[in-house]
Short mmCIF file of C-alpha atoms in Angstrom, two decimals:
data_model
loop_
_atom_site.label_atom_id
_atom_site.label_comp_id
_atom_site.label_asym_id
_atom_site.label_seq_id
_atom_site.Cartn_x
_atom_site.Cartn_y
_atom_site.Cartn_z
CA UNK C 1 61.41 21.54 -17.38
CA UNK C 2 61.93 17.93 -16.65
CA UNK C 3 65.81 18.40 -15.17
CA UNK C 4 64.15 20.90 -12.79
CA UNK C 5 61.48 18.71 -11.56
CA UNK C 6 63.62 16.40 -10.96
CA UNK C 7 65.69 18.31 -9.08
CA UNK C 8 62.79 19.60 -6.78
CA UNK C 9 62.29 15.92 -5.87
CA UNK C 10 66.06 15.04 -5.10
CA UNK C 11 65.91 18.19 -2.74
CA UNK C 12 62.60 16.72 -0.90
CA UNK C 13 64.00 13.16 -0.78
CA UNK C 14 67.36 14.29 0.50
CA UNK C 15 66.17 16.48 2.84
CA UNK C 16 63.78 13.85 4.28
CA UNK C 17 66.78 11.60 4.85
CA UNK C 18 68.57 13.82 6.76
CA UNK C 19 65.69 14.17 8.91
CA UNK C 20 65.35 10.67 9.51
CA UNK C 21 69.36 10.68 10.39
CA UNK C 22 68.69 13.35 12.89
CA UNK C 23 65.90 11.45 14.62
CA UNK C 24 67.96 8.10 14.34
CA UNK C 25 70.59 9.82 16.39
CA UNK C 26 68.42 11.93 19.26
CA UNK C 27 66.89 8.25 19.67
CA UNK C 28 70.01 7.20 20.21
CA UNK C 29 70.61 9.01 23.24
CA UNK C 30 69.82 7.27 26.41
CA UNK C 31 71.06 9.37 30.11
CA UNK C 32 68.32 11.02 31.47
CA UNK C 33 67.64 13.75 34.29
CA UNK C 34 64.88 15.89 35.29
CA UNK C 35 66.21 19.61 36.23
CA UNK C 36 64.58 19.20 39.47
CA UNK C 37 66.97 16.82 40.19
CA UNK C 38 69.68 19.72 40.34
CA UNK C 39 67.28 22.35 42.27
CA UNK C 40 69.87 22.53 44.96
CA UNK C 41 72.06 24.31 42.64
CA UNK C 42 69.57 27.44 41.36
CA UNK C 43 69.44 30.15 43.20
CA UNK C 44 66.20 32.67 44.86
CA UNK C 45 66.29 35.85 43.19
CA UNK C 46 63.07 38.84 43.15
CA UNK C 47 61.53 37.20 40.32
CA UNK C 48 61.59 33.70 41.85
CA UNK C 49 64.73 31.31 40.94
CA UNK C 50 67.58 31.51 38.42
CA UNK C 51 68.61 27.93 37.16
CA UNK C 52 71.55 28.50 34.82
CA UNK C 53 74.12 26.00 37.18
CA UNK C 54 72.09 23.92 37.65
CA UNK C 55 70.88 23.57 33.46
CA UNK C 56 74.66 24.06 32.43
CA UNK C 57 75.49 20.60 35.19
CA UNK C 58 72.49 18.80 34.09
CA UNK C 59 73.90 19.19 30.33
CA UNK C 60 77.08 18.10 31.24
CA UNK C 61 76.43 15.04 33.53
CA UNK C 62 73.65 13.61 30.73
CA UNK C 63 72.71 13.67 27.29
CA UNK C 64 68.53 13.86 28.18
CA UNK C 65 67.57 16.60 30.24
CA UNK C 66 64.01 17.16 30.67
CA UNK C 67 62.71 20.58 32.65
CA UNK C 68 60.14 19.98 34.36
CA UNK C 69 56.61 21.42 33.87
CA UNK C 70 55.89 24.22 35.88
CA UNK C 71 53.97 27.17 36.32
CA UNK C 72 57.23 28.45 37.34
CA UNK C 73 60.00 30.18 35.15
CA UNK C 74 62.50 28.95 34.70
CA UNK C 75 65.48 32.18 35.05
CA UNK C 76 68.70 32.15 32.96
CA UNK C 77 71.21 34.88 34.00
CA UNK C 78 73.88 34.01 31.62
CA UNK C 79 74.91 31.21 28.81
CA UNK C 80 74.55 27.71 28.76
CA UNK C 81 76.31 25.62 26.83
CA UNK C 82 75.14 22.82 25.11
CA UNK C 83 77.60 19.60 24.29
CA UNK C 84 77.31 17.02 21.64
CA UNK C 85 74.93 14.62 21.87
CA UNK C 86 72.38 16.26 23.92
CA UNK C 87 68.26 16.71 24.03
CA UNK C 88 66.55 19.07 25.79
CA UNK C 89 63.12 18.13 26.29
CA UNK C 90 60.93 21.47 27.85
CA UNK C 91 57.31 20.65 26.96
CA UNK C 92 55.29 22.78 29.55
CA UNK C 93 58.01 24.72 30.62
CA UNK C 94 58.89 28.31 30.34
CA UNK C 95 62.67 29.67 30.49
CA UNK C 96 63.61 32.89 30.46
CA UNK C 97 66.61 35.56 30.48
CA UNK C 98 66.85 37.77 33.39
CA UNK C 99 66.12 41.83 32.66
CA UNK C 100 69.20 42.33 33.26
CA UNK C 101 70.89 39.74 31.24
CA UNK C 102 72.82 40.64 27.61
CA UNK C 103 74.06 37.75 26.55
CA UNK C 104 73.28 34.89 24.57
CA UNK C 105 70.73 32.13 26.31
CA UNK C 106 71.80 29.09 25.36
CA UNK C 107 75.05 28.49 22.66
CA UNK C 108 76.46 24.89 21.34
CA UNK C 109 80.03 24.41 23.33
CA UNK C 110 82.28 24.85 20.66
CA UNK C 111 80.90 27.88 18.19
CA UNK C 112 83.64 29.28 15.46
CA UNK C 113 83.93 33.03 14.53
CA UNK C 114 84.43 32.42 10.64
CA UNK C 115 84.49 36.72 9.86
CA UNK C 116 88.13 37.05 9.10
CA UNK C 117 88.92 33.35 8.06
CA UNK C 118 86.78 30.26 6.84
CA UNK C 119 86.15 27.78 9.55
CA UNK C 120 87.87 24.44 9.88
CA UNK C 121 84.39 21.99 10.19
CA UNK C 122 86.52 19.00 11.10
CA UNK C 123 85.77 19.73 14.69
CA UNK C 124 82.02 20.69 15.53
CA UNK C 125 79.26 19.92 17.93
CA UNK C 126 77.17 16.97 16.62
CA UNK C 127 73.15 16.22 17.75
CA UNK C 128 72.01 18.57 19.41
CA UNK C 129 68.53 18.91 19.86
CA UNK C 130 65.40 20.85 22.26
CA UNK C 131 61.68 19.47 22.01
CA UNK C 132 59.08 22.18 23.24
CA UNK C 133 59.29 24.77 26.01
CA UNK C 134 58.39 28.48 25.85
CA UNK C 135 61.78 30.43 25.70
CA UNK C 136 61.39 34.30 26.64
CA UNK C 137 63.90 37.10 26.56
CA UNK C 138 62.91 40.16 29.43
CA UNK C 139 62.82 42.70 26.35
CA UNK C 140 60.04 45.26 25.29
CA UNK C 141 61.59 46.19 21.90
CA UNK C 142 64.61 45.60 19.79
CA UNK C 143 67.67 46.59 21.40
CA UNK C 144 70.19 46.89 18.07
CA UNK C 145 73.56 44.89 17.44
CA UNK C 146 75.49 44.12 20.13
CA UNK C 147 72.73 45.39 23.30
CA UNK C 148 71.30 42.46 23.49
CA UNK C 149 72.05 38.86 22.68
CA UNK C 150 75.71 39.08 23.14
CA UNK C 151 78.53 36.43 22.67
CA UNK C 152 80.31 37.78 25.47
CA UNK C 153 79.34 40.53 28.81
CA UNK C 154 81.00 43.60 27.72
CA UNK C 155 84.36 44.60 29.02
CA UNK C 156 85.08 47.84 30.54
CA UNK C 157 87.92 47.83 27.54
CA UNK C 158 86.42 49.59 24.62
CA UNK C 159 87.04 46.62 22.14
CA UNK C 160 85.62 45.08 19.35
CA UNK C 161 83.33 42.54 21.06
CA UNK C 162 83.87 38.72 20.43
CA UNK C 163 81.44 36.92 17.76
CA UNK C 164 80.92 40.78 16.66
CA UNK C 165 78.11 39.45 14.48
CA UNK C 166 75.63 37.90 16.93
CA UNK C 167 72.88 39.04 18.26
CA UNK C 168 70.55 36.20 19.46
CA UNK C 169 68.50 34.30 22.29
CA UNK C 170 69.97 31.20 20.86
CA UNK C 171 73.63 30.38 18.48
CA UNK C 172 74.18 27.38 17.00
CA UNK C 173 76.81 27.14 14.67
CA UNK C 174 79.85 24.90 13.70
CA UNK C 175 77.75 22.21 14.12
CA UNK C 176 76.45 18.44 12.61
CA UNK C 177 72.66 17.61 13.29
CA UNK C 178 71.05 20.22 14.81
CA UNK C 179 66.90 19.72 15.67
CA UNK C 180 64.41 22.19 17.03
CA UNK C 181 60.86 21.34 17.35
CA UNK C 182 57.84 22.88 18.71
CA UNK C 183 59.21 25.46 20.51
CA UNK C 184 57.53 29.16 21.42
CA UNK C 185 59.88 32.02 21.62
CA UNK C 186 58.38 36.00 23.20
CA UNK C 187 60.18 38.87 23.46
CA UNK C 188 63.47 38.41 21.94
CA UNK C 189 65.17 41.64 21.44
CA UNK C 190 67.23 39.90 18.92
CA UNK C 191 67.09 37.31 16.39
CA UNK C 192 65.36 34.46 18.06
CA UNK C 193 67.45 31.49 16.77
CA UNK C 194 70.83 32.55 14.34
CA UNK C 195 72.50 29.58 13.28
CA UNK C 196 75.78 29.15 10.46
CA UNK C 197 78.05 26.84 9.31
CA UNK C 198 76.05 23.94 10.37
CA UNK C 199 75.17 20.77 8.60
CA UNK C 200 71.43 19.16 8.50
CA UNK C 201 69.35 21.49 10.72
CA UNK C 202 65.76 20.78 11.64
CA UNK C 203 63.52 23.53 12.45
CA UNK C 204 59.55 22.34 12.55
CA UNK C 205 56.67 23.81 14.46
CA UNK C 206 58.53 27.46 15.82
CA UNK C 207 56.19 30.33 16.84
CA UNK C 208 57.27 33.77 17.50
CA UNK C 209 55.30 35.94 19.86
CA UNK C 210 56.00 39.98 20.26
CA UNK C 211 59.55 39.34 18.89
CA UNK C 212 61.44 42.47 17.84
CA UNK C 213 63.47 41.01 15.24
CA UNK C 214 64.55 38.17 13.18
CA UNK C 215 62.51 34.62 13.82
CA UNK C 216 65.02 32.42 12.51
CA UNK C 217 68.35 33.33 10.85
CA UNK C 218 70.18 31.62 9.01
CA UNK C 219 73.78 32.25 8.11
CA UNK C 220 76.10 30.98 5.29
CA UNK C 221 78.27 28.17 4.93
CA UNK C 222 75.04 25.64 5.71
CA UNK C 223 73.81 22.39 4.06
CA UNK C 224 70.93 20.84 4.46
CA UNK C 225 67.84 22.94 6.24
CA UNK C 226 64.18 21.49 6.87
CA UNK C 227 61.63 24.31 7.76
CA UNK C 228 58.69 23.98 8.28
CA UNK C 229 55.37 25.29 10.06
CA UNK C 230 56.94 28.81 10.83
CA UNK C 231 55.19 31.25 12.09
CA UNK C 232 53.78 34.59 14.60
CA UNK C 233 55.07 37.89 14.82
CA UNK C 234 58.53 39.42 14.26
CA UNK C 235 60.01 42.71 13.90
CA UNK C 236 61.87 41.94 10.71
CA UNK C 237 62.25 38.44 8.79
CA UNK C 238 60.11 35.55 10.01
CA UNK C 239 62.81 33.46 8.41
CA UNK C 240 66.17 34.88 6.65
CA UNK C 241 68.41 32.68 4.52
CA UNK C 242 71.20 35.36 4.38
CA UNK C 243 74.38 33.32 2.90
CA UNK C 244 76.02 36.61 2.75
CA UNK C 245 74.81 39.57 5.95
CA UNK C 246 76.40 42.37 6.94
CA UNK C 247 79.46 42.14 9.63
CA UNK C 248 76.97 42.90 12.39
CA UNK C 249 74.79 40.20 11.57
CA UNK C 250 76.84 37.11 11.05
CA UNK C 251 80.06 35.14 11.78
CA UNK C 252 79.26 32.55 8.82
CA UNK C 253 79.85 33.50 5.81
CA UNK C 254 79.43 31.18 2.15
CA UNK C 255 76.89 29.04 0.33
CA UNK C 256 73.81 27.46 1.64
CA UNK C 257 72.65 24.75 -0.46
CA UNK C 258 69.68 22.28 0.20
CA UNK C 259 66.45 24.02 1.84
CA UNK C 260 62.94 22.83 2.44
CA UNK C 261 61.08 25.80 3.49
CA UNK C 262 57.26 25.26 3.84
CA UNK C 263 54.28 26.10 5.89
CA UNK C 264 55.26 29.76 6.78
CA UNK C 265 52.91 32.18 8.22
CA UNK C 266 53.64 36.08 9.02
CA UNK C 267 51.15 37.42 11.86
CA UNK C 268 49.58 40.01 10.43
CA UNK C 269 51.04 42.60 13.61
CA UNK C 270 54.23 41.85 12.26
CA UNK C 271 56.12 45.53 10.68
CA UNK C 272 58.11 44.52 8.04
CA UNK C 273 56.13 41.66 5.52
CA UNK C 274 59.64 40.61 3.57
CA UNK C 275 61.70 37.70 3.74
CA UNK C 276 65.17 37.93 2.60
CA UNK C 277 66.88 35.14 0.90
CA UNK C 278 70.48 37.35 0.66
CA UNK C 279 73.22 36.18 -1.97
CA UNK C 280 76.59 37.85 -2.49
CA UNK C 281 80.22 37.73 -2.80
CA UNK C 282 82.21 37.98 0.67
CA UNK C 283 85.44 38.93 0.90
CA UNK C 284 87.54 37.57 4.04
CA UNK C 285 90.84 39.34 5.81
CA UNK C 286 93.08 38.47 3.56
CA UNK C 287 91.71 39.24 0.43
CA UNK C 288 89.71 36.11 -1.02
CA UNK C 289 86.70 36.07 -1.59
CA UNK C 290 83.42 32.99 -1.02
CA UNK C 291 80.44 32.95 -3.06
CA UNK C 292 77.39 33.14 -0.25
CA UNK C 293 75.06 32.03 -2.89
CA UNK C 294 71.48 29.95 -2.47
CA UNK C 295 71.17 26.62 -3.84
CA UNK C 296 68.48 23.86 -4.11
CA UNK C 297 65.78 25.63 -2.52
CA UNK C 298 61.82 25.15 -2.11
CA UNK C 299 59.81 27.82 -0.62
CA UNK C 300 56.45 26.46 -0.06
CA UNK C 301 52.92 27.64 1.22
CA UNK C 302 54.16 30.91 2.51
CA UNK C 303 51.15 33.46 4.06
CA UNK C 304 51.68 37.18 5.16
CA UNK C 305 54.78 38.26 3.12
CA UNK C 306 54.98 41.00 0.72
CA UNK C 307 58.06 40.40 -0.70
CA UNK C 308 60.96 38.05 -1.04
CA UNK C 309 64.21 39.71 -1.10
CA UNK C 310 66.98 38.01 -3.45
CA UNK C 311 69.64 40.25 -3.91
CA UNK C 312 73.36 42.07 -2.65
CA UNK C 313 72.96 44.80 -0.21
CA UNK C 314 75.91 46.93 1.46
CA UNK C 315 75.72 49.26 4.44
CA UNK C 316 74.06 52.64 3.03
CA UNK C 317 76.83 54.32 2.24
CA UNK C 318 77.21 58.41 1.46
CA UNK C 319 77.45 59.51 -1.80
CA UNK C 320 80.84 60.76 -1.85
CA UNK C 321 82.19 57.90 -0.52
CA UNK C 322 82.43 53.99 -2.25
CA UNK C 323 80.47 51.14 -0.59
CA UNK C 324 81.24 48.76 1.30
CA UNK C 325 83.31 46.06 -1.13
CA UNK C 326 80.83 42.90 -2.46
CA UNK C 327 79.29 41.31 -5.48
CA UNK C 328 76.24 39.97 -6.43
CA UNK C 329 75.93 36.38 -5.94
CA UNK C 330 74.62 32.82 -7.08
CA UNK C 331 71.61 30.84 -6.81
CA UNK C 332 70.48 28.00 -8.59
CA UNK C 333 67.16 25.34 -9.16
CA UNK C 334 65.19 27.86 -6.63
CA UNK C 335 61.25 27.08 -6.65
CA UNK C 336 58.68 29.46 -4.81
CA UNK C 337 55.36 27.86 -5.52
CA UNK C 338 51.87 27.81 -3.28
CA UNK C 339 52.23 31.18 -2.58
CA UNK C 340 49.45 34.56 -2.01
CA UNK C 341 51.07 38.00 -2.30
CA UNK C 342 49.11 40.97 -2.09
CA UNK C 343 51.47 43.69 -2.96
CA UNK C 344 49.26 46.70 -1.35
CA UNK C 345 52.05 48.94 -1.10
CA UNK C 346 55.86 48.86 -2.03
CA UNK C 347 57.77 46.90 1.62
CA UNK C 348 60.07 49.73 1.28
CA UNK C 349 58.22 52.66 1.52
CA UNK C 350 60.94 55.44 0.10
CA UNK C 351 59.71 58.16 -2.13
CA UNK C 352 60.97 57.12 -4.73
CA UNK C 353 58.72 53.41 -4.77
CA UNK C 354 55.27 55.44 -3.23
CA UNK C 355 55.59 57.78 -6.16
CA UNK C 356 56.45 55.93 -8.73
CA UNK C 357 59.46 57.54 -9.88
CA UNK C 358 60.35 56.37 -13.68
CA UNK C 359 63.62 55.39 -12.73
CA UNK C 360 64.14 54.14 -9.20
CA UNK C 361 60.43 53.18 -8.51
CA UNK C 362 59.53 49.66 -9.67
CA UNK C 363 59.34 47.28 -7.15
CA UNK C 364 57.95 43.70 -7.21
CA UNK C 365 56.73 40.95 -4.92
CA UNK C 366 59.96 38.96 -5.96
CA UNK C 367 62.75 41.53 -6.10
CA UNK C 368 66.20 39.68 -7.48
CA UNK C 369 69.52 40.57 -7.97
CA UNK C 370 71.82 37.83 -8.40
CA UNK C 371 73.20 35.53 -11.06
CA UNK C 372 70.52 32.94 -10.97
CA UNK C 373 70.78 29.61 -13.29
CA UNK C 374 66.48 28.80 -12.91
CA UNK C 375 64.08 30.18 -10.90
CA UNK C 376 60.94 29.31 -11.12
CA UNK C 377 56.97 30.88 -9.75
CA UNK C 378 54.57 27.85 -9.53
CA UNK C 379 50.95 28.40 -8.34
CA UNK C 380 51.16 32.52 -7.12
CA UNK C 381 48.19 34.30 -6.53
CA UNK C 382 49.45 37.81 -6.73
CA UNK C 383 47.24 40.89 -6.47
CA UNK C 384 48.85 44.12 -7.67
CA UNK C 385 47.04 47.58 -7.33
CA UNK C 386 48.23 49.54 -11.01
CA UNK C 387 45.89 52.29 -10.34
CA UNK C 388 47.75 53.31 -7.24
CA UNK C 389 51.74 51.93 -8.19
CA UNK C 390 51.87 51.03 -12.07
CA UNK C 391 55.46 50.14 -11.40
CA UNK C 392 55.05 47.27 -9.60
CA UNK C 393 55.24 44.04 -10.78
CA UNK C 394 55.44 39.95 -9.98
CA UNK C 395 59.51 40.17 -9.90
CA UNK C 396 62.19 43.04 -10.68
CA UNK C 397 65.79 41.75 -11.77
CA UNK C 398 68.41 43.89 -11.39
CA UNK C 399 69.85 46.91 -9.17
CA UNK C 400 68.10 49.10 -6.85
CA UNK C 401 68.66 52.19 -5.99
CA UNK C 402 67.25 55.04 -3.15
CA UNK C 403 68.67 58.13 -1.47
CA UNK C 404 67.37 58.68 1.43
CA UNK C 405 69.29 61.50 4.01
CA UNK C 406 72.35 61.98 1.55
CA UNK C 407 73.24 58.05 1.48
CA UNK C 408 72.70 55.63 -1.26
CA UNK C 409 70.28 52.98 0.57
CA UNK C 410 70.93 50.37 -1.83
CA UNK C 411 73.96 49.17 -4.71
CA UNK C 412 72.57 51.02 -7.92
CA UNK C 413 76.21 49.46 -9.34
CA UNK C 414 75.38 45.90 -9.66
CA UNK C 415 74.34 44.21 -13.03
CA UNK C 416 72.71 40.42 -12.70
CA UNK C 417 71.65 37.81 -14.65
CA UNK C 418 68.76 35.37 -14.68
CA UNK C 419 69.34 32.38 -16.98
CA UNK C 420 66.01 30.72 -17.01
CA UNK C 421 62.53 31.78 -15.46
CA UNK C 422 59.78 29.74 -15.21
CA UNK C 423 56.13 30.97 -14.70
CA UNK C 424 53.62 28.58 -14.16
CA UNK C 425 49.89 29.23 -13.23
CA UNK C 426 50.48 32.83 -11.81
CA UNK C 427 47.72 35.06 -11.53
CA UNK C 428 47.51 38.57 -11.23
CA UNK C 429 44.13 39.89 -9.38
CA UNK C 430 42.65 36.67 -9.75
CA UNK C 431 43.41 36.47 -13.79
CA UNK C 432 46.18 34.81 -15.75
CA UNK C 433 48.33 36.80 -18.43
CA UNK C 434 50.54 36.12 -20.82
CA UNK C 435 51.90 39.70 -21.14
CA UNK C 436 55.54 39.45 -19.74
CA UNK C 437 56.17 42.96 -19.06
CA UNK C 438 53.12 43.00 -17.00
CA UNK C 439 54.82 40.35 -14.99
CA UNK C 440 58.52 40.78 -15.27
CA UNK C 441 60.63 44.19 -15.18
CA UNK C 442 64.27 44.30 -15.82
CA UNK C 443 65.63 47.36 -14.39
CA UNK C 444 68.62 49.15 -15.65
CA UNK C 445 70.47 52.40 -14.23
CA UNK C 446 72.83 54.78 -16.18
CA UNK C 447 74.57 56.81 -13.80
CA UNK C 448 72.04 57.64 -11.94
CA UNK C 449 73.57 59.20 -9.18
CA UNK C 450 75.94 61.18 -11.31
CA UNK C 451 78.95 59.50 -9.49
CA UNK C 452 80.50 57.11 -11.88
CA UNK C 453 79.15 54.62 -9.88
CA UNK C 454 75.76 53.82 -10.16
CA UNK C 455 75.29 52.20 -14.02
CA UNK C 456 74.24 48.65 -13.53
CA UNK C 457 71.55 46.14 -15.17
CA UNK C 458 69.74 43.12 -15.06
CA UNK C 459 69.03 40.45 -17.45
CA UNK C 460 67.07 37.16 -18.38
CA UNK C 461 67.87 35.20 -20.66
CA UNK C 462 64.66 33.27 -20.94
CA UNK C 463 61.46 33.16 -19.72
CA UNK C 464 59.43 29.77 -19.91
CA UNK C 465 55.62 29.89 -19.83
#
């Protein structure tokens, strides 16, 4: 469709520009220190020296600070905050978070909780920006929400902890021009980067290695996004565009619109082969409600995933009880193209998908549940396996649905609609088709939990060859 392919290009060029902008302005920046320069200020400890006074005074007394290369680590026992208009440049460095430390690594200054309330953007951090440097968490496995990664050091006061919905080495959000580049990140017990509300982020040449959960997580209420060359080992999403997340995952909640997303490559170590791109309808304290959906996105030359996630998901929730309140949500001019899948089992491996049940059990490499204006599938090499899961297919629209221990895993509730979907030189085991139901499965439920609330559907209304 022309109007599409012309939109693909407006997203490239646009996204290129920004770029550019963000490169114009770290040029721009001039006062320069070494960290050495502040040694006097870090401290001896049993692992050798911790340097979070003296990085948190070199980032306030200049906008370049380079840390030096060194066999030695670099220790940070608490957060650093990062100003406007500041570059970190760590090539040959390695920094690190103390065993013992819970909190967050490194933060912009002036982050915004936007759970309860949409944030006011007139005020944010502006070019920020760190250039190499290995960055290491202490951590042997994932610690879960709020053990690790913290906004805050807990409180003897048994409170609901500040920025309840991040869990990260590094936060950047409520922010303009933000620009990560060939950095290495090990052992992060939480998501590796999360970011929100932020305007023209650069992320380009970010490995992951042993890392326990998300690589890089995005959050709603962001414009603008260049990814590219992505890749190692996680414990969950290499890369997650979740406009809406649950509570515990986020403090940004709303569209994200404008992503360039290429180069990705899942190690094969990694445990969970899925990328979620997460849509939905949010509803804030006092009752309205933001669309989280996913606009003017590419996702290009992607290796080692099994399935791309595109739908509304609540908290499992028992079957006596309602869900958590939410919707499905938008997306629009979304283009996955350059892209192997070899769908050797179902990513969620529940009865119910590893034995084919006739009702719950199709699954797909593209799995979507969300009001969707065009999608389209350009250049996938897909290999299925019938024999062993004849319900499984290039993409499901519409609800799922799983219990698992008495809870509903999923939102069998939810109906969808797909206005347009394009296929265009898919092939399935290394052969094209033309048979759309060998491709495509729209999944409807009718009750199916015998709760009068479980009946949802999905629909397309066109599919273009």
């Amino acid at each position: 469709m022309k109007k599409q392919k012309q939109a693909k290009a407006e997203i490239a060029e646009k996204l290129k520009r920004m770029k550019d902008k963000n490169l114009f302005l770290i040029n721009g920046l001039s006062d320069a220190c070494r960290l050495s320069e502040y040694r006097h200020l870090s401290e001896a400890c049993t692992y050798g020296r911790i340097w979070t006074k003296a990085l948190q005074a070199a980032l306030l007394e200049h906008e370049i600070v380079v840390i030096d290369p060194s066999d030695e680590v670099y220790y940070i026992d608490g957060t650093v905050l990062i100003p406007s208009d500041r570059h970190i440049e760590a090539v040959g460095a390695t920094i690190r978070l103390t065993p013992d430390c819970e909190v967050l690594m490194l933060r912009n200054e002036h982050t915004e909780d936007g759970t309860l309330a949409p944030i006011d953007t007139s005020e944010c951090d502006r070019n920020i920006s760190i250039h190499g440097g290995r960055w290491e968490e202490s951590q042997t496995s994932r610690k879960g929400y709020g053990l690790s990664g913290r906004y805050a050091p807990r409180t003897p006061e048994k409170i609901r902890r500040p920025f309840y919905g991040v869990s990260a080495c590094m936060l950047f959000n409520h922010a303009q021009g933000l620009t990560l580049t060939d950095m290495t990140f090990a052992h992060t017990a939480g998501f590796a980067v999360q970011v929100g509300d932020l305007e023209n982020g650069v992320f380009e040449n970010i490995g992951f290695e042993s890392c326990y959960a998300d690589g890089l997580h995005v959050n709603g209420g962001t414009e603008n996004v260049y990814i590219r060359h992505v890749f190692g080992e996680v414990g969950d999403d290499l890369v997650a565009l979740n406009a809406y997340d649950w509570q515990d995952s986020s403090v940004n909640f709303g569209p994200i619109r404008g992503v360039w997303c290429e180069d990705l490559t899942l190690s094969p170590k990694s445990r969970y082969k899925a990328l979620r791109i997460e849509p939905g309808i949010y509803a804030y304290a006092d009752g309205t409600t933001v669309d989280c959906g996913i606009f003017d996105a590419v996702f290009k030359n992607i290796k080692g995933i099994r399935t791309f996630k595109l739908y509304f998901q609540t908290p499992p929730y028992l079957l006596d009880q309602k869900p958590e309140w939410g919707a499905a949500g938008s997306g629009d001019n979304l283009f996955f193209e350059d892209i192997a899948i070899d769908l050797c089992a179902p990513i969620d491996g529940f009865d119910a998908y590893r034995n084919s049940d006739p009702v719950r059990g199709h699954f797909a490499a593209f799995e979507l549940c969300a009001n969707i204006g065009y999608i389209s599938f350009e250049n996938i090499a897909l290999t299925l396996y019938k024999e062993r899961y004849p319900l499984s297919y290039l993409a499901c629209v519409g609800p799922k649905s799983v219990i698992y221990k008495g809870k509903e895993i999923f939102d069998p509730y939810i109906s969808c609609r797909v206005e347009t979907v394009e296929i265009k030189n898919v092939t399935v085991n290394g052969e094209k088709t033309s048979d759309v139901s060998a491709l495509i499965k729209t999944v409807t439920f009718d009750d199916v939990n015998a709760d009068g609330f479980s009946t949802g559907r999905g629909e397309i209304g066109e599919i273009l060859f």
